[in-house]
Amino acid sequence: MNETATLRARAEIDLAALRANVRVLRARASGAQLMAVVKSDAYGHGAVPCARAAQEAGASWLGTATPQEALALRAAGIRGRVMCWLWTPGGPWREAVEADIDVSVSGMWALDEVVAAAMEAGIPARVQLKADTGLGRNGCQPADWPELVSAARAAEEAGVLRVTGLWSHFACADEPGHPSIAAQLDVFRDMVAYAEKEGVRPEVRHIANSPATLTVPESHFDLVRTGIAMYGISPSPELGTSADFGLRPVMTLAASVALVKQVPPGHGISYGHHYTTAAETTLALVPVGYADGIPRHASGRGPVLVGGAVRRIAGRVAMDQFVVDLGGEVLEAGAEAVLFGPGDRGEPSAEDWARAADTIAYEIVTRIGVRVPRVHLHEDSGRD
Ligand SMILES: Cc1ncc(COP(=O)(O)O)c(C=O)c1O
């Protein structure tokens, strides 16, 4: 028996697959460096082991959203370039500067705070200026760019910071041929050219996320920032499957069946009785629910490999459990139920769950809760 099979539930994380995916993505963007995006606990896969594995496979940068995520990587002993981009007033700027983290600045309030922190620390900050080239979310608008660039240059001249990067983020890179892709690239080139004319000498210019890395080669510049593709998941079914890109899903989510029992016809199942048994049948109780990140939206639809066949959830997903109708088949309690994985055993994929829950596969893996232990496999890269 697999030594983890006695766990109620587990997310197995195949680090050899993650390293192989990083190599595939590096080959795809061979003229650029690769940033492994490990925000939100590496999309639910475990930030520290995934960051280490990505570095082993040649990722020269790590990226997080929050400074706390970046500082946690440092606290775990992870070295090398780390960048984080989601700041709110109050920082922690000084801690980030002292921990040698590249920080992103989208506006004057942030520049003022990082300048003050760098002066207090007595260490020049490494700052990347973020341009809003059309996403309309974070980033500096073109109209405000001259003021930000000029203030950053002045601080650079004063030795308080170094502008290490100019960067942006796509809105629709997962929609092939979307006109905003070319439009954002044009704006990005203009904003970079303006900053360079003003004397900025960035180490890296970057805009590409996974879909752009896979399908928009002219967006690669000096660095690509890959998240979802590194975890072996296609950014969108429209672009192709993960296998089409040579990527292998990294996470397998499985649970041990808690109970198998026989019930008569006409038996209502789970809250609300949205499923009723058509005939005498057997039921398997799968002990994971929405508290574990199983989407309640997938009630009646989520696919599960159990007893050698893929079956649908019967009735509602509850907080801690759901039920599968085995159609009369008898299994032992403890049998494995595989919700998603790479598909080697015929199990569904995270994309299948995304379809069942009317969401994207990013959300399926990222939302797996802390109650589900991550079991990291193939940590030793020497065997790749
Ligand atoms: C700024 C930024 N860059 C890169 C990424 C990685 O995106 P993806 O997972 O599509 O590669 C994200 C994730 O949303 C992001 O917020």
Coordinates of C-alpha atoms and ligand atoms in Angstrom, one line a residue:
M1 CA 0.0 0.0 0.0
N2 CA 1.2 3.5 -0.8
E3 CA 2.4 5.0 2.5
T4 CA 0.2 8.0 2.1
A5 CA -2.9 6.0 1.2
T6 CA -4.1 6.0 4.9
L7 CA -4.5 9.7 4.8
R8 CA -8.1 11.0 4.6
A9 CA -7.1 13.1 1.7
R10 CA -3.8 14.2 0.1
A11 CA -2.5 16.3 -2.7
E12 CA 0.5 14.6 -4.2
I13 CA 2.8 17.1 -5.8
D14 CA 5.1 15.6 -8.5
L15 CA 8.2 17.8 -8.4
A16 CA 9.9 15.9 -11.2
A17 CA 6.9 16.9 -13.4
L18 CA 7.3 20.5 -12.2
R19 CA 11.0 20.5 -13.1
A20 CA 10.2 19.0 -16.5
N21 CA 7.6 21.6 -17.1
V22 CA 10.0 24.4 -16.3
R23 CA 12.5 22.9 -18.8
V24 CA 9.7 22.8 -21.5
L25 CA 8.8 26.5 -20.8
R26 CA 12.5 27.5 -20.8
A27 CA 12.9 25.9 -24.2
R28 CA 9.7 27.7 -25.4
A29 CA 11.2 31.1 -24.4
S30 CA 14.8 30.2 -25.0
G31 CA 15.9 33.9 -25.4
A32 CA 14.5 34.9 -22.0
Q33 CA 15.0 34.1 -18.4
L34 CA 12.1 32.4 -16.5
M35 CA 10.4 33.6 -13.4
A36 CA 8.6 30.8 -11.5
V37 CA 5.4 32.3 -10.1
V38 CA 4.9 30.8 -6.7
K39 CA 2.3 33.1 -5.2
S40 CA -0.6 31.7 -3.2
D41 CA 1.5 28.8 -2.0
A42 CA 2.5 28.0 -5.5
Y43 CA -1.1 27.8 -6.7
G44 CA -1.8 25.4 -3.9
H45 CA 1.2 23.2 -4.6
G46 CA 3.5 24.3 -1.7
A47 CA 5.6 27.4 -2.3
V48 CA 9.0 26.3 -0.8
P49 CA 9.4 22.9 -2.4
C50 CA 8.1 24.2 -5.7
A51 CA 10.4 27.3 -5.7
R52 CA 13.3 25.0 -5.0
A53 CA 12.4 22.6 -7.8
A54 CA 11.9 25.4 -10.2
Q55 CA 15.3 26.9 -9.4
E56 CA 16.8 23.4 -9.9
A57 CA 15.3 23.3 -13.4
G58 CA 16.7 26.7 -14.3
A59 CA 14.2 29.3 -13.1
S60 CA 16.4 32.4 -12.3
W61 CA 13.6 34.4 -10.7
L62 CA 10.8 33.6 -8.3
G63 CA 7.6 35.8 -8.3
T64 CA 5.0 36.3 -5.6
A65 CA 2.1 38.6 -5.2
T66 CA 2.5 39.7 -1.6
P67 CA 5.7 40.7 0.2
Q68 CA 4.8 38.3 3.0
E69 CA 5.0 35.4 0.5
A70 CA 8.4 36.7 -0.7
L71 CA 9.7 37.1 2.8
A72 CA 8.5 33.5 3.6
L73 CA 10.7 32.2 0.8
R74 CA 13.7 34.0 2.2
A75 CA 12.9 32.7 5.7
A76 CA 13.0 29.2 4.3
G77 CA 16.5 29.9 3.1
I78 CA 15.7 30.4 -0.6
R79 CA 18.2 32.6 -2.3
G80 CA 18.3 34.1 -5.8
R81 CA 16.1 36.8 -7.3
V82 CA 12.7 37.1 -5.8
M83 CA 10.1 39.7 -6.9
C84 CA 6.8 40.6 -5.4
W85 CA 4.2 43.0 -6.8
L86 CA 1.1 43.4 -4.6
W87 CA 1.8 46.2 -2.1
T88 CA -0.4 48.2 0.1
P89 CA 0.5 51.4 2.1
G90 CA 2.7 50.5 5.1
G91 CA 4.8 47.9 3.4
P92 CA 6.7 45.9 4.7
W93 CA 9.1 47.8 2.4
R94 CA 12.1 47.9 4.7
E95 CA 12.0 44.1 5.4
A96 CA 11.8 43.5 1.7
V97 CA 14.7 45.7 0.9
E98 CA 16.8 44.1 3.6
A99 CA 15.8 40.7 2.3
D100 CA 17.1 41.6 -1.1
I101 CA 13.7 41.3 -2.8
D102 CA 12.8 43.2 -6.0
V103 CA 9.7 45.3 -5.3
S104 CA 7.2 46.5 -7.8
V105 CA 6.0 50.1 -7.8
S106 CA 2.9 51.2 -9.7
G107 CA 2.5 54.7 -8.4
M108 CA 3.9 57.6 -6.5
W109 CA 2.7 56.6 -3.0
A110 CA 4.6 53.3 -3.4
L111 CA 7.8 55.0 -4.7
D112 CA 7.8 57.4 -1.8
E113 CA 7.4 54.6 0.7
V114 CA 10.2 52.5 -0.8
V115 CA 12.5 55.4 -1.0
A116 CA 11.9 56.2 2.7
A117 CA 12.5 52.5 3.6
A118 CA 15.7 52.3 1.6
M119 CA 17.1 55.4 3.2
E120 CA 16.2 54.0 6.7
A121 CA 17.8 50.7 5.8
G122 CA 20.9 52.3 4.2
I123 CA 20.5 49.8 1.3
P124 CA 19.5 50.8 -2.2
A125 CA 16.1 49.2 -3.0
R126 CA 15.7 47.2 -6.2
V127 CA 12.6 48.5 -7.8
Q128 CA 10.6 47.4 -10.9
L129 CA 8.2 49.9 -12.4
K130 CA 4.9 48.4 -13.4
A131 CA 3.1 49.9 -16.4
D132 CA -0.6 49.5 -16.9
T133 CA -0.6 48.8 -20.7
G134 CA -4.3 48.0 -20.8
L135 CA -5.1 45.5 -18.1
G136 CA -6.7 48.2 -16.0
R137 CA -5.7 46.7 -12.7
N138 CA -2.4 47.4 -11.0
G139 CA 0.3 49.4 -12.8
C140 CA 0.9 53.0 -13.7
Q141 CA -1.2 54.6 -16.4
P142 CA 0.7 56.0 -19.5
A143 CA -0.4 59.5 -18.5
D144 CA 1.2 59.2 -15.0
W145 CA 4.4 57.4 -16.3
P146 CA 6.6 60.4 -16.9
E147 CA 6.1 61.6 -13.2
L148 CA 6.9 58.1 -11.9
V149 CA 9.9 57.5 -14.2
S150 CA 11.3 60.9 -13.3
A151 CA 11.0 60.4 -9.6
A152 CA 12.5 56.9 -9.9
R153 CA 15.4 58.3 -11.9
A154 CA 16.0 61.0 -9.3
A155 CA 16.1 58.5 -6.5
E156 CA 18.4 56.3 -8.6
E157 CA 20.7 59.3 -9.2
A158 CA 20.7 59.8 -5.4
G159 CA 21.8 56.2 -4.9
V160 CA 18.6 55.3 -3.0
L161 CA 17.4 52.7 -5.5
R162 CA 18.1 50.9 -8.7
V163 CA 15.4 50.4 -11.3
T164 CA 15.9 46.8 -12.1
G165 CA 12.9 46.1 -14.2
L166 CA 10.1 47.6 -16.4
W167 CA 7.1 45.3 -16.6
S168 CA 3.4 44.8 -17.3
H169 CA 0.7 42.2 -17.4
F170 CA -1.7 41.0 -20.1
A171 CA -5.5 41.1 -19.9
C172 CA -6.4 38.5 -22.6
A173 CA -3.3 36.5 -23.5
D174 CA -5.4 33.3 -23.0
E175 CA -7.7 34.4 -25.9
P176 CA -5.6 33.7 -29.1
G177 CA -5.6 36.7 -31.5
H178 CA -7.4 39.0 -29.1
P179 CA -6.7 42.5 -30.3
S180 CA -5.7 43.7 -26.8
I181 CA -2.6 41.5 -27.0
A182 CA -1.0 43.5 -29.8
A183 CA -2.3 46.8 -28.4
Q184 CA -0.7 46.1 -25.0
L185 CA 2.6 45.1 -26.6
D186 CA 2.6 48.5 -28.5
V187 CA 1.9 50.4 -25.3
F188 CA 4.5 48.4 -23.4
R189 CA 7.2 49.1 -26.1
D190 CA 6.4 52.8 -25.9
M191 CA 6.5 53.0 -22.1
V192 CA 9.8 51.1 -22.0
A193 CA 11.2 53.3 -24.7
Y194 CA 10.2 56.4 -22.8
A195 CA 11.8 55.1 -19.6
E196 CA 15.0 54.2 -21.4
K197 CA 15.2 57.6 -23.1
E198 CA 15.0 59.1 -19.6
G199 CA 18.0 57.0 -18.5
V200 CA 16.4 53.9 -17.0
R201 CA 18.6 50.8 -17.7
P202 CA 16.5 47.8 -16.6
E203 CA 18.0 44.4 -16.2
V204 CA 14.7 42.9 -17.3
R205 CA 11.7 43.9 -19.3
H206 CA 8.8 41.5 -19.0
I207 CA 5.1 41.1 -19.7
A208 CA 4.5 37.4 -20.6
N209 CA 2.5 35.1 -18.4
S210 CA 1.9 31.4 -19.2
P211 CA -0.4 31.9 -22.2
A212 CA 1.8 34.5 -23.7
T213 CA 4.9 32.4 -23.1
L214 CA 3.2 29.5 -24.9
T215 CA 1.7 31.4 -27.8
V216 CA 3.0 35.0 -28.2
P217 CA 6.8 34.7 -28.8
E218 CA 7.1 38.4 -29.5
S219 CA 6.1 39.1 -25.9
H220 CA 9.0 37.2 -24.3
F221 CA 11.4 40.2 -24.0
D222 CA 14.1 39.4 -21.3
L223 CA 11.9 37.3 -18.9
V224 CA 8.7 35.3 -18.9
R225 CA 6.6 34.9 -15.7
T226 CA 5.0 31.4 -15.7
G227 CA 2.6 30.1 -13.2
I228 CA -0.1 27.8 -14.3
A229 CA 1.8 26.2 -17.1
M230 CA 4.6 25.3 -14.7
Y231 CA 2.0 23.4 -12.7
G232 CA 1.2 21.4 -15.8
I233 CA -2.1 23.0 -16.6
S234 CA -3.1 24.7 -19.8
P235 CA -4.0 28.3 -19.3
S236 CA -7.2 27.8 -21.2
P237 CA -8.8 25.0 -23.2
E238 CA -9.0 27.4 -26.2
L239 CA -5.2 27.3 -26.4
G240 CA -4.9 23.5 -26.2
T241 CA -4.4 20.8 -23.6
S242 CA -1.4 20.6 -21.3
A243 CA -0.3 17.5 -23.4
D244 CA -0.4 19.7 -26.6
F245 CA 2.3 21.8 -24.9
G246 CA 4.3 18.9 -23.5
L247 CA 3.3 19.8 -20.0
R248 CA 2.4 17.3 -17.2
P249 CA -0.1 18.1 -14.4
V250 CA 1.8 18.3 -11.1
M251 CA -1.0 17.9 -8.6
T252 CA -3.0 14.7 -7.9
L253 CA -5.8 15.1 -5.5
A254 CA -7.0 11.8 -3.9
A255 CA -9.0 10.7 -0.8
S256 CA -9.7 7.5 1.0
V257 CA -13.3 6.3 0.7
A258 CA -14.7 6.6 4.3
L259 CA -17.8 4.3 3.9
V260 CA -19.4 2.0 1.4
K261 CA -23.0 1.0 2.0
Q262 CA -26.1 -0.4 0.2
V263 CA -29.2 1.7 0.0
P264 CA -32.7 1.1 -1.4
P265 CA -34.3 2.8 -4.5
G266 CA -35.7 6.3 -4.0
H267 CA -33.1 7.2 -1.3
G268 CA -32.3 11.0 -1.2
I269 CA -28.6 11.8 -1.1
S270 CA -26.9 14.7 0.7
Y271 CA -28.3 18.1 1.7
G272 CA -31.4 19.1 -0.2
H273 CA -31.9 15.6 -1.7
H274 CA -30.9 16.8 -5.1
Y275 CA -30.1 13.2 -6.1
T276 CA -32.3 10.2 -5.5
T277 CA -31.2 6.7 -6.1
A278 CA -32.9 5.2 -9.2
A279 CA -32.6 1.6 -8.0
E280 CA -31.0 -0.3 -5.1
T281 CA -27.4 0.7 -5.2
T282 CA -24.2 1.2 -3.3
L283 CA -22.8 4.5 -2.2
A284 CA -19.2 5.6 -1.5
L285 CA -18.6 8.4 0.9
V286 CA -15.7 10.6 -0.2
P287 CA -14.4 12.5 2.8
V288 CA -13.6 15.9 1.2
G289 CA -15.8 18.9 0.8
Y290 CA -15.9 22.6 0.2
A291 CA -13.8 23.2 3.3
D292 CA -11.1 21.4 1.5
G293 CA -11.6 23.5 -1.7
I294 CA -13.9 21.1 -3.5
P295 CA -16.2 23.5 -5.3
R296 CA -19.9 23.3 -4.1
H297 CA -20.7 24.5 -7.6
A298 CA -19.6 21.1 -8.9
S299 CA -22.4 19.4 -6.9
G300 CA -24.0 16.7 -9.1
R301 CA -21.3 17.2 -11.7
G302 CA -17.7 16.8 -10.4
P303 CA -16.0 13.7 -11.8
V304 CA -14.1 11.2 -9.5
L305 CA -12.2 8.0 -10.4
V306 CA -13.4 5.4 -7.9
G307 CA -13.6 1.7 -8.2
G308 CA -12.0 1.7 -11.7
A309 CA -14.6 4.1 -13.3
V310 CA -15.1 7.8 -13.5
R311 CA -18.3 8.7 -11.8
R312 CA -20.1 12.0 -11.0
I313 CA -20.8 13.4 -7.5
A314 CA -24.3 12.4 -6.4
G315 CA -26.1 15.4 -4.9
R316 CA -24.5 18.3 -3.1
V317 CA -20.9 18.7 -2.0
A318 CA -21.0 19.4 1.7
M319 CA -18.4 21.0 3.9
D320 CA -16.4 17.9 4.6
Q321 CA -17.8 15.1 2.3
F322 CA -19.7 14.1 -0.8
V323 CA -21.2 10.9 -2.1
V324 CA -20.7 8.9 -5.2
D325 CA -23.2 6.3 -6.5
L326 CA -21.3 3.1 -7.3
G327 CA -24.2 1.6 -9.1
G328 CA -24.1 -1.6 -7.0
E329 CA -20.4 -2.1 -7.1
V330 CA -18.9 -3.0 -3.7
L331 CA -15.7 -1.5 -2.5
E332 CA -13.8 -1.6 0.7
A333 CA -13.7 1.5 2.9
G334 CA -10.2 2.9 2.3
A335 CA -10.4 2.5 -1.5
E336 CA -8.9 5.3 -3.3
A337 CA -10.9 8.1 -4.9
V338 CA -8.9 10.2 -7.3
L339 CA -10.5 13.6 -8.1
F340 CA -7.9 14.8 -10.5
G341 CA -4.4 14.2 -11.7
P342 CA -2.2 13.8 -14.8
G343 CA -4.6 11.1 -16.2
D344 CA -2.3 8.1 -16.1
R345 CA -5.0 5.9 -14.5
G346 CA -7.9 7.5 -16.4
E347 CA -8.6 10.0 -13.6
P348 CA -10.1 13.4 -14.5
S349 CA -8.0 16.5 -14.8
A350 CA -8.2 19.8 -13.0
E351 CA -9.6 21.2 -16.3
D352 CA -12.5 18.6 -16.1
W353 CA -13.3 20.0 -12.6
A354 CA -13.1 23.6 -13.9
R355 CA -15.7 22.7 -16.5
A356 CA -17.9 21.0 -13.9
A357 CA -17.7 24.0 -11.6
D358 CA -17.9 26.6 -14.3
T359 CA -14.5 28.1 -13.4
I360 CA -10.9 28.0 -14.5
A361 CA -8.4 25.3 -13.6
Y362 CA -6.3 27.9 -11.8
E363 CA -9.0 28.1 -9.2
I364 CA -9.4 24.4 -8.8
V365 CA -5.8 23.8 -7.7
T366 CA -5.3 27.1 -5.9
R367 CA -8.3 26.7 -3.6
I368 CA -7.4 23.2 -2.2
G369 CA -7.4 23.9 1.5
V370 CA -4.9 23.7 4.3
R371 CA -6.6 20.6 5.7
V372 CA -5.4 18.6 2.8
P373 CA -1.7 17.6 3.3
R374 CA 0.6 18.2 0.4
V375 CA 2.8 15.2 -0.2
H376 CA 5.9 16.2 -2.3
L377 CA 7.2 13.4 -4.5
H378 CA 10.6 13.3 -6.3
E379 CA 12.3 16.0 -4.3
D380 CA 15.6 14.7 -5.5
S381 CA 16.4 16.3 -8.8
G382 CA 19.4 14.0 -9.3
R383 CA 17.1 11.3 -10.7
D384 CA 15.5 13.5 -13.5
Ligands
LIG1 C1 1.6 39.7 -12.4 C2 1.5 38.2 -12.7 N1 2.5 37.7 -13.5 C3 2.4 36.4 -13.9 C4 1.4 35.6 -13.4 C5 1.3 34.1 -13.9 O1 0.2 33.9 -14.7 P1 0.0 32.4 -15.3 O2 -0.4 31.6 -14.1 O3 -1.1 32.6 -16.3 O4 1.3 32.0 -15.9 C6 0.4 36.1 -12.6 C7 -0.7 35.3 -12.1 O5 -1.9 35.6 -12.2 C8 0.5 37.5 -12.2 O6 -0.4 38.0 -11.4

